[in-house]
PDB file of C-alpha atoms in Angstrom:
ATOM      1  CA  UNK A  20      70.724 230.448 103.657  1.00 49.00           C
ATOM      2  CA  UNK A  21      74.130 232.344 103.056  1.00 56.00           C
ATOM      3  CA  UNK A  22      75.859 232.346 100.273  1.00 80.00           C
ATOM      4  CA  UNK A  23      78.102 228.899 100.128  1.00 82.00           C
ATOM      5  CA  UNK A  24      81.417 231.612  99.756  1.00 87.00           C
ATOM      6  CA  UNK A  25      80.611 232.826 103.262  1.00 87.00           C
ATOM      7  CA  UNK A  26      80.136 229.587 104.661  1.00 87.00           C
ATOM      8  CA  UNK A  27      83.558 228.482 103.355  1.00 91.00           C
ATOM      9  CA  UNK A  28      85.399 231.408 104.730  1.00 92.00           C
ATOM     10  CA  UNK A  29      83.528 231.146 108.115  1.00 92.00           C
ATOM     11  CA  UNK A  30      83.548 227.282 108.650  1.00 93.00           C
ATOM     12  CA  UNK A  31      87.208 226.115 106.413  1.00 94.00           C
ATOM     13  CA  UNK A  32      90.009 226.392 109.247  1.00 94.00           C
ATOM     14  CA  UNK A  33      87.668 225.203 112.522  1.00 92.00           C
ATOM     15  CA  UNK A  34      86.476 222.053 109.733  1.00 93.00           C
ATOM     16  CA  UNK A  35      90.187 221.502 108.624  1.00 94.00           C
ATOM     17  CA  UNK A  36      91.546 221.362 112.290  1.00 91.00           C
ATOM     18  CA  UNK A  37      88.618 219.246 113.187  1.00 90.00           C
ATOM     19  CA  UNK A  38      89.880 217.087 110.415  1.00 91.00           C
ATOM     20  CA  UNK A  39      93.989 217.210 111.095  1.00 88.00           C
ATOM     21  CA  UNK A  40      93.151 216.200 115.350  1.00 85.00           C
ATOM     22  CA  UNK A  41      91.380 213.148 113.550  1.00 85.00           C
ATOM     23  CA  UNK A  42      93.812 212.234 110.831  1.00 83.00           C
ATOM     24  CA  UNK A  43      97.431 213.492 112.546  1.00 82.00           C
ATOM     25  CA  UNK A  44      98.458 214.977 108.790  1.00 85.00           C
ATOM     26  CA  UNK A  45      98.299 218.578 107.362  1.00 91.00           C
ATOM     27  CA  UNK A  46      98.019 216.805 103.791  1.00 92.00           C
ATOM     28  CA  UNK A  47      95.352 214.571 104.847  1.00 90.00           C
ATOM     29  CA  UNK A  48      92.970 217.598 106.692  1.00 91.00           C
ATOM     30  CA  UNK A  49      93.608 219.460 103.546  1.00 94.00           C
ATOM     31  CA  UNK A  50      92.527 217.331 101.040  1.00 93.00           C
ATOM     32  CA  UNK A  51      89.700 216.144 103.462  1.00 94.00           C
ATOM     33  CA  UNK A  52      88.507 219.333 103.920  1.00 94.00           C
ATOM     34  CA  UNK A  53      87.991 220.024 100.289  1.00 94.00           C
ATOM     35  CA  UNK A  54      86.056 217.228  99.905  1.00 93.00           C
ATOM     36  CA  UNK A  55      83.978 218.696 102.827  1.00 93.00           C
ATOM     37  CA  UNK A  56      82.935 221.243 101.124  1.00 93.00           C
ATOM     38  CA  UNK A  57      82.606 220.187  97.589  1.00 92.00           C
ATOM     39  CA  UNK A  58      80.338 217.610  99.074  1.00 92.00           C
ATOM     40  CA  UNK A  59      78.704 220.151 101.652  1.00 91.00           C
ATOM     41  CA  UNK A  60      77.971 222.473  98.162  1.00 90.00           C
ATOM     42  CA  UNK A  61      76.214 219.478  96.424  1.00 89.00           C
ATOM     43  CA  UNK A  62      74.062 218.457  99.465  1.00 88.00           C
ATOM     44  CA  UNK A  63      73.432 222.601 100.438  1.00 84.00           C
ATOM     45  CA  UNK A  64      70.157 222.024  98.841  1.00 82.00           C
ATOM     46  CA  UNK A  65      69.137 219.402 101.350  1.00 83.00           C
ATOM     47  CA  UNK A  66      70.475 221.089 104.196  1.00 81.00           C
ATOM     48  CA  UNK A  67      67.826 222.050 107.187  1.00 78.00           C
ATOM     49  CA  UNK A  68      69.145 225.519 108.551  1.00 74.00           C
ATOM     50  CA  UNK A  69      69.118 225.164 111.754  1.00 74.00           C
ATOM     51  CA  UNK A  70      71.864 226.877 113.048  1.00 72.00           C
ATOM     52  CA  UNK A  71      74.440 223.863 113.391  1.00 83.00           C
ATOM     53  CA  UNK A  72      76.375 224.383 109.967  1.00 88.00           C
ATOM     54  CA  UNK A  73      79.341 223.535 111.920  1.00 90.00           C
ATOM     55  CA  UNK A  74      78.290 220.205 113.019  1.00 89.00           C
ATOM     56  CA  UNK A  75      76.947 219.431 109.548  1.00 90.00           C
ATOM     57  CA  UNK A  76      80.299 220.214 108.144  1.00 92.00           C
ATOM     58  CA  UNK A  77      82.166 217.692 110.414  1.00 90.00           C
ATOM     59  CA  UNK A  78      79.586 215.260 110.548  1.00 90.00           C
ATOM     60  CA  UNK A  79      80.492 214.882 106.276  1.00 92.00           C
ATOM     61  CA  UNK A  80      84.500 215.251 107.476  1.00 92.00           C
ATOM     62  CA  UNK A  81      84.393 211.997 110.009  1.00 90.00           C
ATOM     63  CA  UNK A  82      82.538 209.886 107.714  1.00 90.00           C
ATOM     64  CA  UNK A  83      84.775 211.279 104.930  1.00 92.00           C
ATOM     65  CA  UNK A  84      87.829 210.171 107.305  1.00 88.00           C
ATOM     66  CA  UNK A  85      86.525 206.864 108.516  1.00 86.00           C
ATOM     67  CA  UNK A  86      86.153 206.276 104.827  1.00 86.00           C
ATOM     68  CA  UNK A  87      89.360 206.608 104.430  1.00 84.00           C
ATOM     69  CA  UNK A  88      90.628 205.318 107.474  1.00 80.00           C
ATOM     70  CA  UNK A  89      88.946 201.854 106.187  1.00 77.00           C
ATOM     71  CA  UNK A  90      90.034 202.251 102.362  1.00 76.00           C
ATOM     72  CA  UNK A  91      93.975 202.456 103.759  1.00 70.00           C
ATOM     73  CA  UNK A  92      93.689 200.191 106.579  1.00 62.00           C
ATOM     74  CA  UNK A  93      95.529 202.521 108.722  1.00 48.00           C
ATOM     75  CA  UNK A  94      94.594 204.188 111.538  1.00 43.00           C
ATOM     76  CA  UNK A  95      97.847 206.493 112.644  1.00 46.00           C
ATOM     77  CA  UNK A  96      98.752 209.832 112.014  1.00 44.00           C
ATOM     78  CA  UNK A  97     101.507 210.655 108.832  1.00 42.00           C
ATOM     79  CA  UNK A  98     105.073 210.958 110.296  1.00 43.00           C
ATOM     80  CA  UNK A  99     106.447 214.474 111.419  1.00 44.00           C
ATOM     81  CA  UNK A 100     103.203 215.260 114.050  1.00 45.00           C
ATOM     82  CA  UNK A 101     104.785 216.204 117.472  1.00 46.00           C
ATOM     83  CA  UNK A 102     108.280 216.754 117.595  1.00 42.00           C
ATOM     84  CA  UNK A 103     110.468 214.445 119.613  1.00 41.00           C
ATOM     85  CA  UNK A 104     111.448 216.716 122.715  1.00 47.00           C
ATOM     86  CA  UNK A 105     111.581 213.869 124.877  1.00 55.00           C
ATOM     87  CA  UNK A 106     113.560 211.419 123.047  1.00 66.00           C
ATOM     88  CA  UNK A 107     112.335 208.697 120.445  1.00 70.00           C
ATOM     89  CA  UNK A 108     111.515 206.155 123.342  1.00 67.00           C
ATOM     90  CA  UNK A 109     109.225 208.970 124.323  1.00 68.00           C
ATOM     91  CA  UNK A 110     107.588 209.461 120.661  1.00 67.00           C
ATOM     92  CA  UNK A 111     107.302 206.170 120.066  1.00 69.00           C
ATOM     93  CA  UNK A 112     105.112 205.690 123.138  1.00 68.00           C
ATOM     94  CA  UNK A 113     102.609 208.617 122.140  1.00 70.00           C
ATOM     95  CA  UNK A 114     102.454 207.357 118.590  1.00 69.00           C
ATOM     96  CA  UNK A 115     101.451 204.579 119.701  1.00 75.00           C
ATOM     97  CA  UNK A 116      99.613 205.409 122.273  1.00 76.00           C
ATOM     98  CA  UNK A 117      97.319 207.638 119.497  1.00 76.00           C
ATOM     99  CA  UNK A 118      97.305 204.745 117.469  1.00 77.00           C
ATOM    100  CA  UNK A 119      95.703 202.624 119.855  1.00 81.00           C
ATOM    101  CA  UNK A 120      92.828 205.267 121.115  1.00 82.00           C
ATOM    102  CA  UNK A 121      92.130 206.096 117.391  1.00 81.00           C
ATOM    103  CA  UNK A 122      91.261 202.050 116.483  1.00 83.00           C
ATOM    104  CA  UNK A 123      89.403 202.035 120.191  1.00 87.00           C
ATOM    105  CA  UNK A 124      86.812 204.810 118.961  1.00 87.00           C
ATOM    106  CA  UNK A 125      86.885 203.230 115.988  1.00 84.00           C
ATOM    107  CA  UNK A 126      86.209 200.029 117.339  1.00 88.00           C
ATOM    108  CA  UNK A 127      83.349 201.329 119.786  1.00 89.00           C
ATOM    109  CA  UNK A 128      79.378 201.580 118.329  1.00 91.00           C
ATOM    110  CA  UNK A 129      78.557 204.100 115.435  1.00 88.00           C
ATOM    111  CA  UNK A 130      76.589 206.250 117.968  1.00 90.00           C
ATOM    112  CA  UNK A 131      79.221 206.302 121.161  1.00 92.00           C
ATOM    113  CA  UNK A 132      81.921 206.939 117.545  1.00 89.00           C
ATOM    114  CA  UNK A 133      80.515 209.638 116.224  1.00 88.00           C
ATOM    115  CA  UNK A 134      79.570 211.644 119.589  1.00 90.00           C
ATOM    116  CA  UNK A 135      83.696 210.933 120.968  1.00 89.00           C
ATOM    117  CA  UNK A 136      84.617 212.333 117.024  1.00 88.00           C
ATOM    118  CA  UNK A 137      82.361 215.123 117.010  1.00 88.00           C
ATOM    119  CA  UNK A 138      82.781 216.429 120.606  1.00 89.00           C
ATOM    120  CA  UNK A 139      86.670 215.631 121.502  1.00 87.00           C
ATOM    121  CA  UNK A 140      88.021 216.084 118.175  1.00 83.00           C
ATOM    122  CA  UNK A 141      85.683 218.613 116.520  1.00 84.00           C
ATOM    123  CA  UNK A 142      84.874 220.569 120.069  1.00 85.00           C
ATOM    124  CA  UNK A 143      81.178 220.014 119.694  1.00 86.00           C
ATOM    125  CA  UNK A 144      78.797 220.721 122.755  1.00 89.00           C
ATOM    126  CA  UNK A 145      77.183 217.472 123.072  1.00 90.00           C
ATOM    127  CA  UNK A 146      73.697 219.809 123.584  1.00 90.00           C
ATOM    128  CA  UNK A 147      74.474 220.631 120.095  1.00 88.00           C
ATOM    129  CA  UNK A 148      74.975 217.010 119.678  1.00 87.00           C
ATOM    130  CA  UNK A 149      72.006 215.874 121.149  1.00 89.00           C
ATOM    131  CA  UNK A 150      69.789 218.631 119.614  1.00 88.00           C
ATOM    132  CA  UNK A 151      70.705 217.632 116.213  1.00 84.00           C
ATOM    133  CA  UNK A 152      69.620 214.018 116.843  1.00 85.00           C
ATOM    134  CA  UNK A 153      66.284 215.012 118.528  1.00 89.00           C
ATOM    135  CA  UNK A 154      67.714 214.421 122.278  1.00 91.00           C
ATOM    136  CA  UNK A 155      67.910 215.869 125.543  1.00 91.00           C
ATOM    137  CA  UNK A 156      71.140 217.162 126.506  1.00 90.00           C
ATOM    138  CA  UNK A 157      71.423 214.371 129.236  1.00 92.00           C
ATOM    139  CA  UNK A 158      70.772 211.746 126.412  1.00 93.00           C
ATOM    140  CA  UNK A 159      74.230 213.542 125.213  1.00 90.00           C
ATOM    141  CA  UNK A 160      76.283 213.325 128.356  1.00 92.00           C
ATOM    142  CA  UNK A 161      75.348 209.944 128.961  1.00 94.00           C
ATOM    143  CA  UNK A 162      75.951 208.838 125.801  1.00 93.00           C
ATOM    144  CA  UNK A 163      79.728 210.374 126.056  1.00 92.00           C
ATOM    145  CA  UNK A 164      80.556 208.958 129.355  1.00 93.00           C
ATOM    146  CA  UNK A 165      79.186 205.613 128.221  1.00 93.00           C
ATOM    147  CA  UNK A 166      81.593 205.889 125.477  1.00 92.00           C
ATOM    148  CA  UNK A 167      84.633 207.003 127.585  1.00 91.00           C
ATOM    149  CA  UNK A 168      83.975 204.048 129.669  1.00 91.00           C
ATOM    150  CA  UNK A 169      84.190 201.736 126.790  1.00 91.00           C
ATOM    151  CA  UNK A 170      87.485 203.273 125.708  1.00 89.00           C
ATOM    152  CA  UNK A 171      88.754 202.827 129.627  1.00 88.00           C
ATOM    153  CA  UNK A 172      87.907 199.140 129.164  1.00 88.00           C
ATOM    154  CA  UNK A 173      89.119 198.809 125.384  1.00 84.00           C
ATOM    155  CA  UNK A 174      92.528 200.619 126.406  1.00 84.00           C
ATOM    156  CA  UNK A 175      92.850 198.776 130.143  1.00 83.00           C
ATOM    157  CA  UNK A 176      95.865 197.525 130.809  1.00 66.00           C
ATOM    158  CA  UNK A 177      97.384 198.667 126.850  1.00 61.00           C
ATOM    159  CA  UNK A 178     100.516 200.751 128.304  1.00 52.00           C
TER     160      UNK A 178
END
């Protein structure tokens, strides 16, 4: 295993972008990501190299979010994300329109969750995901479109 300083400087900005597309605030992914990798550090040790450090590393940031997420009750991103180009009607909408898909995923099963997390929000191949579980990669695209489906029907009819 590297040395935890190159895994920091290899891994920090994809993990803290991974972590501002979930939680819509700069603050937020920053302190988030710290606690990535101070927890990361302490569970190195029990950490099976095997090549997906990335996916380990967000795996810790979701349920680091979705901690959160629960602790606060809130599911929206901080004020000042996306500028309003189009007018505040127009902001409005997309606010809430994030608002609603990010209490859908968290509304749909842990396993559909953290595969829609991991692979729209933290760009994860869902081979990668399905490897890491002990899948086939078709157990991984099914799995996804299942859970897009379940959003379709969650969000039906919402705008």
């Amino acid at each position: 295993m590297e040395d935890f300083g190159a895994v920091f400087r290899d891994y920090y900005q994809r993990v803290y972008r991974f972590l501002l597309a979930l939680s819509g605030s700069p603050h937020q992914a920053e302190e988030l990501a710290q606690e990535v990798f101070y927890r990361a550090l302490l569970a190195l040790p029990r950490y099976r190299d095997d090549g997906h450090m990335f996916t380990w590393l967000c795996t810790i940031g979701k349920n680091l979010w979705l901690n959160e997420c629960r602790r606060q009750r809130r599911l929206e991103p901080l004020e000042g994300q996306e500028g309003a180009a189009d007018g505040p009607e127009a902001e409005a909408l997309r606010h809430d329109t994030r608002r609603a898909l990010r209490r859908a995923v968290l509304e749909l099963p842990e396993e559909y969750r953290d595969v829609v997390i991991l692979h729209v929000y933290g760009g994860v191949p869902l081979r990668e995901l399905a490897e890491r579980r002990g899948k086939s990669e078709s157990w991984g695209k099914v799995t996804f479109y299942r859970a897009k489906a379940l959003l379709r029907e969650k969000l039906e009819g919402w705008t």
